[in-house]
Short mmCIF file of C-alpha atoms and ligand atoms in Angstrom, two decimals:
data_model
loop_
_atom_site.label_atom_id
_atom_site.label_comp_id
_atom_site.label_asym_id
_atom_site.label_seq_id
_atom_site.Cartn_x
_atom_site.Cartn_y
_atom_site.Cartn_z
CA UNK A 1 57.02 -14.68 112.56
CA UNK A 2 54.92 -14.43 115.13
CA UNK A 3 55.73 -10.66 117.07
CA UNK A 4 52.67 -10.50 119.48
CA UNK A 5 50.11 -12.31 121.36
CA UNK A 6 46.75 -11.02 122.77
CA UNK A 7 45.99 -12.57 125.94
CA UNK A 8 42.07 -12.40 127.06
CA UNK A 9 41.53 -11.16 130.44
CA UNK A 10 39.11 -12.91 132.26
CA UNK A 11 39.37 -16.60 130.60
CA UNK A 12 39.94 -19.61 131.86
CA UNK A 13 37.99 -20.91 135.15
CA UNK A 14 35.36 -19.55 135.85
CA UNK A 15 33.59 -19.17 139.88
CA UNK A 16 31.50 -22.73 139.55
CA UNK A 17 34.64 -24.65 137.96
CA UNK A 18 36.76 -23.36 140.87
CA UNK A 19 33.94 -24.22 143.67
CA UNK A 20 33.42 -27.66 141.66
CA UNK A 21 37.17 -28.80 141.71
CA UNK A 22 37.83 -27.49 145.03
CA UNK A 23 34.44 -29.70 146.49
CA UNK A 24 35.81 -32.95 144.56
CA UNK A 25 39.69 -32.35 146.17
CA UNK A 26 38.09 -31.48 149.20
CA UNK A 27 36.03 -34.27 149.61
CA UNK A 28 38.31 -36.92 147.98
CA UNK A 29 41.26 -36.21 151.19
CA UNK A 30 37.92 -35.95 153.61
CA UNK A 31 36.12 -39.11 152.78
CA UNK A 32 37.27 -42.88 153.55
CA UNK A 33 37.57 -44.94 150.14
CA UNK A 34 37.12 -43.69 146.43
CA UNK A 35 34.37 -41.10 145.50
CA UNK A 36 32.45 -41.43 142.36
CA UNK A 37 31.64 -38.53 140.26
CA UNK A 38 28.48 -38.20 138.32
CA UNK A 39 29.28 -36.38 134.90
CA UNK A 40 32.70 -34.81 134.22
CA UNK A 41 32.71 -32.24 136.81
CA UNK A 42 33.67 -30.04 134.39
CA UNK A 43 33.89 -30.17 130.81
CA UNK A 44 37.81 -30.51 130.32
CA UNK A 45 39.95 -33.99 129.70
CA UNK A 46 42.65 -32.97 131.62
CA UNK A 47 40.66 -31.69 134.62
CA UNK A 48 39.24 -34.94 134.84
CA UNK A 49 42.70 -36.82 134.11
CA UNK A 50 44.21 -34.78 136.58
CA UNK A 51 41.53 -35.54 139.25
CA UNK A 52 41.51 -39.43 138.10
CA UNK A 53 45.35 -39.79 139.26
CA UNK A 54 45.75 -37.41 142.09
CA UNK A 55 42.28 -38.61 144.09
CA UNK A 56 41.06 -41.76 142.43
CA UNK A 57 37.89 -40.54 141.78
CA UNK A 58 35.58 -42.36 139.21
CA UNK A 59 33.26 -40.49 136.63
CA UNK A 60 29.89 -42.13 136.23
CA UNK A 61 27.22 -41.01 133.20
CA UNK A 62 24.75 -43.72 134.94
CA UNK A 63 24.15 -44.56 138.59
CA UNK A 64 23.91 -48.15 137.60
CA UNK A 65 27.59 -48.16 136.72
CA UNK A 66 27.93 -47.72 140.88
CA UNK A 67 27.48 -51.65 141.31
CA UNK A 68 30.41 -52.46 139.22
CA UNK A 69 32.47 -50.22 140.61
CA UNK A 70 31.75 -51.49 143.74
CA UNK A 71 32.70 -55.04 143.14
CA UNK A 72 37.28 -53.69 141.71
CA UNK A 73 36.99 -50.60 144.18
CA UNK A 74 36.42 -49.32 147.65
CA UNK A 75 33.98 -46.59 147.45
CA UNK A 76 33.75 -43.89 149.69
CA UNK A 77 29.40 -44.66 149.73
CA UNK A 78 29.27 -40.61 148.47
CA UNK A 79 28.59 -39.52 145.29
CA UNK A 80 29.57 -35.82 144.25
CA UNK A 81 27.08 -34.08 141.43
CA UNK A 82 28.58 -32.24 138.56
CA UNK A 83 29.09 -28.27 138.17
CA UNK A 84 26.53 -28.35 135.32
CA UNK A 85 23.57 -30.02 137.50
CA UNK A 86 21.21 -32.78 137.26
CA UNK A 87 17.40 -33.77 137.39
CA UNK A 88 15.86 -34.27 140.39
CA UNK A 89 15.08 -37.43 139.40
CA UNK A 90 19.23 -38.92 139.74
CA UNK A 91 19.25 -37.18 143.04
CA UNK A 92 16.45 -39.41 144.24
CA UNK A 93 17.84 -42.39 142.99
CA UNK A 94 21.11 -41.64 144.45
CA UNK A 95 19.52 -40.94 147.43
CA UNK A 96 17.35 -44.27 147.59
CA UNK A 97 20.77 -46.30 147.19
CA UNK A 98 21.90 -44.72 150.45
CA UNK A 99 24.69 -42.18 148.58
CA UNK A 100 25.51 -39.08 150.41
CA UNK A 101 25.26 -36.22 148.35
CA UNK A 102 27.60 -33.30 147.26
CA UNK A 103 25.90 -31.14 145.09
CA UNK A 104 28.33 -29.10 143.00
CA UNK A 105 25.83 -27.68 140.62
CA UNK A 106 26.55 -24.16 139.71
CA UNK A 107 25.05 -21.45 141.41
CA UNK A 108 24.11 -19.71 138.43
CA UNK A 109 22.48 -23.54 136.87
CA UNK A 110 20.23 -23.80 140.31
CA UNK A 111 19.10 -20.21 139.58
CA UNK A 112 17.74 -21.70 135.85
CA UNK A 113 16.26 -24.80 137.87
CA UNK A 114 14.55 -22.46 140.34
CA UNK A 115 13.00 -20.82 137.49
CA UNK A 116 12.08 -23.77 136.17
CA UNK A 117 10.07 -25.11 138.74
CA UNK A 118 8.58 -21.84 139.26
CA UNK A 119 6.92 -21.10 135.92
CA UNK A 120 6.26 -24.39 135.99
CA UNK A 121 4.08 -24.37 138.91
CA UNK A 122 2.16 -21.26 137.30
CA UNK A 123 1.02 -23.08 134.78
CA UNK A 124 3.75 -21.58 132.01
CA UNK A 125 5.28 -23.71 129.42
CA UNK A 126 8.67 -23.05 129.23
CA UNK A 127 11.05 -23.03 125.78
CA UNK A 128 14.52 -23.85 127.20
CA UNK A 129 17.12 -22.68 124.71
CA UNK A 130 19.89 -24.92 124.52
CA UNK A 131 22.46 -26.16 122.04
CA UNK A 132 21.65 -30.39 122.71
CA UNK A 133 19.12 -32.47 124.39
CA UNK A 134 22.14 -34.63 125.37
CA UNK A 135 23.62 -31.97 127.31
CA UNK A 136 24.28 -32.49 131.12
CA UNK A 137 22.81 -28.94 131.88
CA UNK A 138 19.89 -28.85 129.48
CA UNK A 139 18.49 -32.53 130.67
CA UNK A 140 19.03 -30.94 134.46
CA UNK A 141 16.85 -27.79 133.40
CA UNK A 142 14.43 -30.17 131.40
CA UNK A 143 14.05 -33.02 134.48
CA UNK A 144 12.88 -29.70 136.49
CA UNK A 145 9.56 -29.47 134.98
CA UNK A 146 9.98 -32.35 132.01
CA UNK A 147 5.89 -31.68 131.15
CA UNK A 148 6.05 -27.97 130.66
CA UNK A 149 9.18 -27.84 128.63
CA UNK A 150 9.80 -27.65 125.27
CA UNK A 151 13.21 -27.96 123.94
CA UNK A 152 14.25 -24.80 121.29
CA UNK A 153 17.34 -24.90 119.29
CA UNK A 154 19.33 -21.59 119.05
CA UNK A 155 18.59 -19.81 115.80
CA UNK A 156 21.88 -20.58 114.22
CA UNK A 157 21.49 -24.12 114.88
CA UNK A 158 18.20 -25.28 114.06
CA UNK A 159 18.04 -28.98 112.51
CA UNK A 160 21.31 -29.96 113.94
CA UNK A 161 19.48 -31.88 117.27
CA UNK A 162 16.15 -32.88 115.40
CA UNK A 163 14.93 -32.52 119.48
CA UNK A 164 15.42 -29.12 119.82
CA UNK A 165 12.32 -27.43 117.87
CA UNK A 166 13.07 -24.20 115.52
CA UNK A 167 12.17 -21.15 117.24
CA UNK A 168 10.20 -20.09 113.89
CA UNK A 169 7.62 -22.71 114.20
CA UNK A 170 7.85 -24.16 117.46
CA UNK A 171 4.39 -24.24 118.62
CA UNK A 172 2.99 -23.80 122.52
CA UNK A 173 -0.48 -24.49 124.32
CA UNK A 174 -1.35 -21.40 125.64
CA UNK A 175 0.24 -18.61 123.81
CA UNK A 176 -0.58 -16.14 126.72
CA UNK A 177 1.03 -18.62 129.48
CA UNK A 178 5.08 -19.29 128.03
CA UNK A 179 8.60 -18.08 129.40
CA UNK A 180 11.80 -18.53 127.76
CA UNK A 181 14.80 -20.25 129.37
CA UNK A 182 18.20 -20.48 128.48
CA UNK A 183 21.56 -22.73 128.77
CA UNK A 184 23.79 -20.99 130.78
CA UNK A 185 26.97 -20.92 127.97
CA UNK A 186 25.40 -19.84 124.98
CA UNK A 187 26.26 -17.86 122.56
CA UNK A 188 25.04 -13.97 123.67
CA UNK A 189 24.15 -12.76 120.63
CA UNK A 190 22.65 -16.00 119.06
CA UNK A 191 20.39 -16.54 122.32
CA UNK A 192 19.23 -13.02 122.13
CA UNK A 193 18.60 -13.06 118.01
CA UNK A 194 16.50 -16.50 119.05
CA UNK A 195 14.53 -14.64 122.36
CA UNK A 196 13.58 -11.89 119.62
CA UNK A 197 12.17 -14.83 117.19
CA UNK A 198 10.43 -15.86 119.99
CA UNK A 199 8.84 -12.75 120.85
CA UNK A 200 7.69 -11.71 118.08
CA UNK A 201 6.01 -14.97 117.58
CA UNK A 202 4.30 -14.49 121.64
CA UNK A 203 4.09 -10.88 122.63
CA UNK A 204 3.34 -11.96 126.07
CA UNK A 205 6.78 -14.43 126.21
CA UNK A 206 8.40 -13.85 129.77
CA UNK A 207 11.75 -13.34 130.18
CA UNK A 208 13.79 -14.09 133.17
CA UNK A 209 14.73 -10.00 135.08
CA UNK A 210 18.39 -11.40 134.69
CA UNK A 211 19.83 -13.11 131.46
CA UNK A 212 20.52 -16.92 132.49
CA UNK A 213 23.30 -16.66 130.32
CA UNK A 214 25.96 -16.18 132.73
CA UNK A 215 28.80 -13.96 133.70
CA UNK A 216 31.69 -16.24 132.69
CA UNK A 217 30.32 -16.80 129.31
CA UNK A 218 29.18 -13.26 128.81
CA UNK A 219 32.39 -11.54 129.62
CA UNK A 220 34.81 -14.44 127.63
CA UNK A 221 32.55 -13.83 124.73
CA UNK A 222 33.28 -10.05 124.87
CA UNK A 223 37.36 -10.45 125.22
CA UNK A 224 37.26 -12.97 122.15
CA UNK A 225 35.36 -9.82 119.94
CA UNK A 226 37.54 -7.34 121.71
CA UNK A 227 41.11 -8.88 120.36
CA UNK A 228 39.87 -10.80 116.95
CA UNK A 229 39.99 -7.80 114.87
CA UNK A 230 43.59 -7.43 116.08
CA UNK A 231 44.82 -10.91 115.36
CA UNK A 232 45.70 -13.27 112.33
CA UNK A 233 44.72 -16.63 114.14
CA UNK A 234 42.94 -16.93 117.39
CA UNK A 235 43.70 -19.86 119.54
CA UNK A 236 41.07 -21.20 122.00
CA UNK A 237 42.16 -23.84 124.64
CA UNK A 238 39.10 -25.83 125.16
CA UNK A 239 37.86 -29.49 125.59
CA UNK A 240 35.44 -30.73 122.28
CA UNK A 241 32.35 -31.41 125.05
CA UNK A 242 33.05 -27.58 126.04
CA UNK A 243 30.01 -25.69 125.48
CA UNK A 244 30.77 -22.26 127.02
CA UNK A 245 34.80 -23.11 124.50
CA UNK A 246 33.02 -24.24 121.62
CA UNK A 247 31.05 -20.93 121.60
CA UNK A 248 34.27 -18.72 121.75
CA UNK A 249 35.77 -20.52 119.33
CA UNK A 250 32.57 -20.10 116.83
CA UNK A 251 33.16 -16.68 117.37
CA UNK A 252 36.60 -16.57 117.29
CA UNK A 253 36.34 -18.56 113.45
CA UNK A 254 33.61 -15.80 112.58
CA UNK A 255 35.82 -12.96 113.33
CA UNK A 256 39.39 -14.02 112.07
CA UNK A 257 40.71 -17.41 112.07
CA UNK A 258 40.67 -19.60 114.26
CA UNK A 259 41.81 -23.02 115.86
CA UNK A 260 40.44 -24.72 118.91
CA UNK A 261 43.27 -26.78 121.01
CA UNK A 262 42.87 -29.25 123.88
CA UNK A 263 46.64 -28.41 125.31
CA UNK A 264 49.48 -26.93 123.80
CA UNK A 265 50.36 -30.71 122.66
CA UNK A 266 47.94 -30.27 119.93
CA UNK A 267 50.02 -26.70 118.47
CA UNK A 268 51.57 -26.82 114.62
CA UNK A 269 53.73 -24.54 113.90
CA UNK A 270 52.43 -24.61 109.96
CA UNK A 271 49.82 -22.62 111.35
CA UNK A 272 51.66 -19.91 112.34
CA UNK A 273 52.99 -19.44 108.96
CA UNK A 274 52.50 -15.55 107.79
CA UNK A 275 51.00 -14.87 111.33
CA UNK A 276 52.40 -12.05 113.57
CA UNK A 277 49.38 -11.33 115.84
CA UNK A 278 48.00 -14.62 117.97
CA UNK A 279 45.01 -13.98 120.15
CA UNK A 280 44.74 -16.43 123.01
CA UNK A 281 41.29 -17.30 125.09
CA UNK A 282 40.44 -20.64 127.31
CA UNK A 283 36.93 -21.93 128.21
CA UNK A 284 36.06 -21.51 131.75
CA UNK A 285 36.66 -25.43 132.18
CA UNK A 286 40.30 -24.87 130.84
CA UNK A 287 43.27 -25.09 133.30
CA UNK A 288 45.57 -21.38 133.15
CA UNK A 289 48.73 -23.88 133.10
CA UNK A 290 47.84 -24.79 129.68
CA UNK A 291 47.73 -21.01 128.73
CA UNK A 292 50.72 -20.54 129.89
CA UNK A 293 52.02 -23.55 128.21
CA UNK A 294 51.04 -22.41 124.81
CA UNK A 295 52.74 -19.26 125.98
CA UNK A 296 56.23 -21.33 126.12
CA UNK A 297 55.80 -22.85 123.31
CA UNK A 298 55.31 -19.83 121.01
CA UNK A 299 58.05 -18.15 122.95
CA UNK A 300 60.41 -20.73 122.03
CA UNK A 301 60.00 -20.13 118.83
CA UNK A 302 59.80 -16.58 118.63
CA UNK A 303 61.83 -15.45 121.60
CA UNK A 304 61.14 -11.24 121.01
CA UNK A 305 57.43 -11.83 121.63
CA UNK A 306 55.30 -9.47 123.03
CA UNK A 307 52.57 -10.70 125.32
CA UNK A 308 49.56 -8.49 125.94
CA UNK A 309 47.53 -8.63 129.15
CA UNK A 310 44.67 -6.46 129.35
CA UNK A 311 40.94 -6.44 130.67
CA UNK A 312 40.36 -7.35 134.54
CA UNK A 313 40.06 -10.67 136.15
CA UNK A 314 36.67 -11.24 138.20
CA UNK A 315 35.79 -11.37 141.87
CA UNK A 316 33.21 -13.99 141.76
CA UNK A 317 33.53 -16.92 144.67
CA UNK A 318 30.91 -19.55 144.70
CA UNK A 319 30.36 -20.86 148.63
CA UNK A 320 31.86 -25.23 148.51
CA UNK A 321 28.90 -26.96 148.90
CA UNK A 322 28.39 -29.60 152.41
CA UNK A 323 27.71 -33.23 151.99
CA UNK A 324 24.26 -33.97 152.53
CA UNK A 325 22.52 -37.87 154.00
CA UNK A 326 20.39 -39.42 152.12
CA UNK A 327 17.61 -39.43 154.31
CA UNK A 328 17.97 -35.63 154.21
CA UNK A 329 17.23 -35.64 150.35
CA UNK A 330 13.95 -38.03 150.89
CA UNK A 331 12.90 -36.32 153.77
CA UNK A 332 12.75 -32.87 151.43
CA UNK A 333 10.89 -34.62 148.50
S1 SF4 B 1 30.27 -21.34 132.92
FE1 SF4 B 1 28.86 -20.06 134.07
S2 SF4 B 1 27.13 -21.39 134.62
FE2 SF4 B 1 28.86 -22.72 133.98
S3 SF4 B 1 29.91 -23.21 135.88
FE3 SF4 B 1 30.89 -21.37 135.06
S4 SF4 B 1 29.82 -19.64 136.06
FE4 SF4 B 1 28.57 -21.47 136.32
#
């Protein structure tokens, strides 16, 4: 019987998801005809369902894709960048095929990028830390400075992307001239175990004066070891392509046990069997209604539950971002 449930406090959206969703809604009632998204704008089915029906917005992973749209749709001739960013290089090309541009890259990704070019421009090879080449935010990092970057798998994870090298042996041109980058969701204390690796192996690695790893992921990390120890099964409410979920719910699985759901759909109540403490997080791509509605659905069940809420929400508000011309992109390259 389940008796009580440990609510994190902050999950759930975090500053960039809110900015990205609000730019798509915003600019879906704004602009005449369809808009077409590049990416998932975030990494959550339903967010993207949801935005599919209400807007009729279409999700691209390749700019060609554009053309065919064109020929069933009427497109809106903009084109709205992802919360995770992208290379230069798709900005460009978007920009040659006349798209106006609404870049809804994370603050806290551009930061990364900015680095990026930076060290870059010093002469520094970079190792970006990330957990896939495929990821959205990694190839945006690596199409930043693709010739000084070298790809490094967390510690924890070496061999599972044969493109990310091992921090143990990757090697580097100029030991005296090499900074360390990271993904912005990582796990915290995987990422810092791999920084350390690195170190050790260059004593004159640079790192960033403020972790890249960022707030959201940081803090969500810290509930999830907070309320384990407490609980017999942890829940986390996150989409499979979640990075920042997938990492709570690794930690989560470490801790106690754990099981990751999409939406509250997805429950069983044979899991619940012998459990009286539930712990409950989301990824910061994970809408709060489907909290709540895993909330319900325990509560249904077990009517005397007690919910507990502690921990503060943050104040973090990313500025929308403004549409920009395409001849305003070439004119800047
Ligand atoms: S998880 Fe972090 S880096 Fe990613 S969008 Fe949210 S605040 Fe930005």
């Amino acid at each position: 019987m389940v008796e009580r449930v440990y609510l994190a406090k902050p999950r759930g959206f975090c500053a960039g998801v809110v900015m990205a969703i609000r730019a798509v809604e915003k600019a879906a009632k704004a602009f005449d005809g369809d808009l077409v998204i590049y990416h998932q704008i975030v990494h959550n089915e339903t967010v993207v369902e949801r935005l599919e029906k209400a807007h009729h917005v279409h999700f691209v992973e390749d700019l060609e894709e554009i053309e065919t749209l064109q020929k069933r749709h009427r497109l809106a001739g903009t084109i709205v960048f992802s919360a995770h960013g992208i290379p230069p290089a798709i900005r460009e090309k978007a920009a040659r095929m006349g798209l106006v541009q609404i870049d809804a890259t994370c603050p806290l990704v551009t930061k990364v990028h900015t680095e990026a070019r930076r060290y870059a421009q010093m002469g520094y090879t970079i190792l970006l830390i990330g957990d896939s080449a495929d990821h959205q935010e990694v190839r945006g990092t690596l199409g930043e400075a693709p010739d000084h970057t070298i790809l490094v798998a967390v510690h924890t994870q070496v061999g599972k992307d044969p493109r990310l090298k091992d921090p143990y042996t990757v090697e580097v041109p100029d030991p005296e001239k090499v900074v360390v980058l990271t993904q912005t969701t990582l796990s915290v204390d995987d990422t810092d175990k791999t920084i350390a690796i690195l170190k050790k192996r260059f004593p004159k690695l640079v790192t960033p004066p403020r972790s890249d790893l960022c707030y959201a992921t940081k803090n969500r990390q810290d509930e999830v070891k907070r309320i384990a120890p407490m609980v017999d099964l942890f829940l986390v409410l996150s989409s499979r392509h979640s990075s920042n979920g997938l990492r709570l719910f690794e930690l989560a699985s470490g801790l106690t046990r754990a099981v990751r759901i999409d939406t509250p759909a997805d429950l069983r109540e044979a899991w619940f069997e012998g459990v009286r403490r539930v712990g409950i997080t989301s990824a910061a791509s994970t809408p709060e209604d489907l909290v709540q509605g895993t909330i319900r659905w325990l509560r249904e069940r077990w009517p005397d539950l007690e919910v507990i809420e502690e921990g503060e929400w943050e104040q973090i508000a990313f500025r929308e971002p403004t549409p920009t011309r395409p001849e305003e992109i070439l004119q800047a390259q």
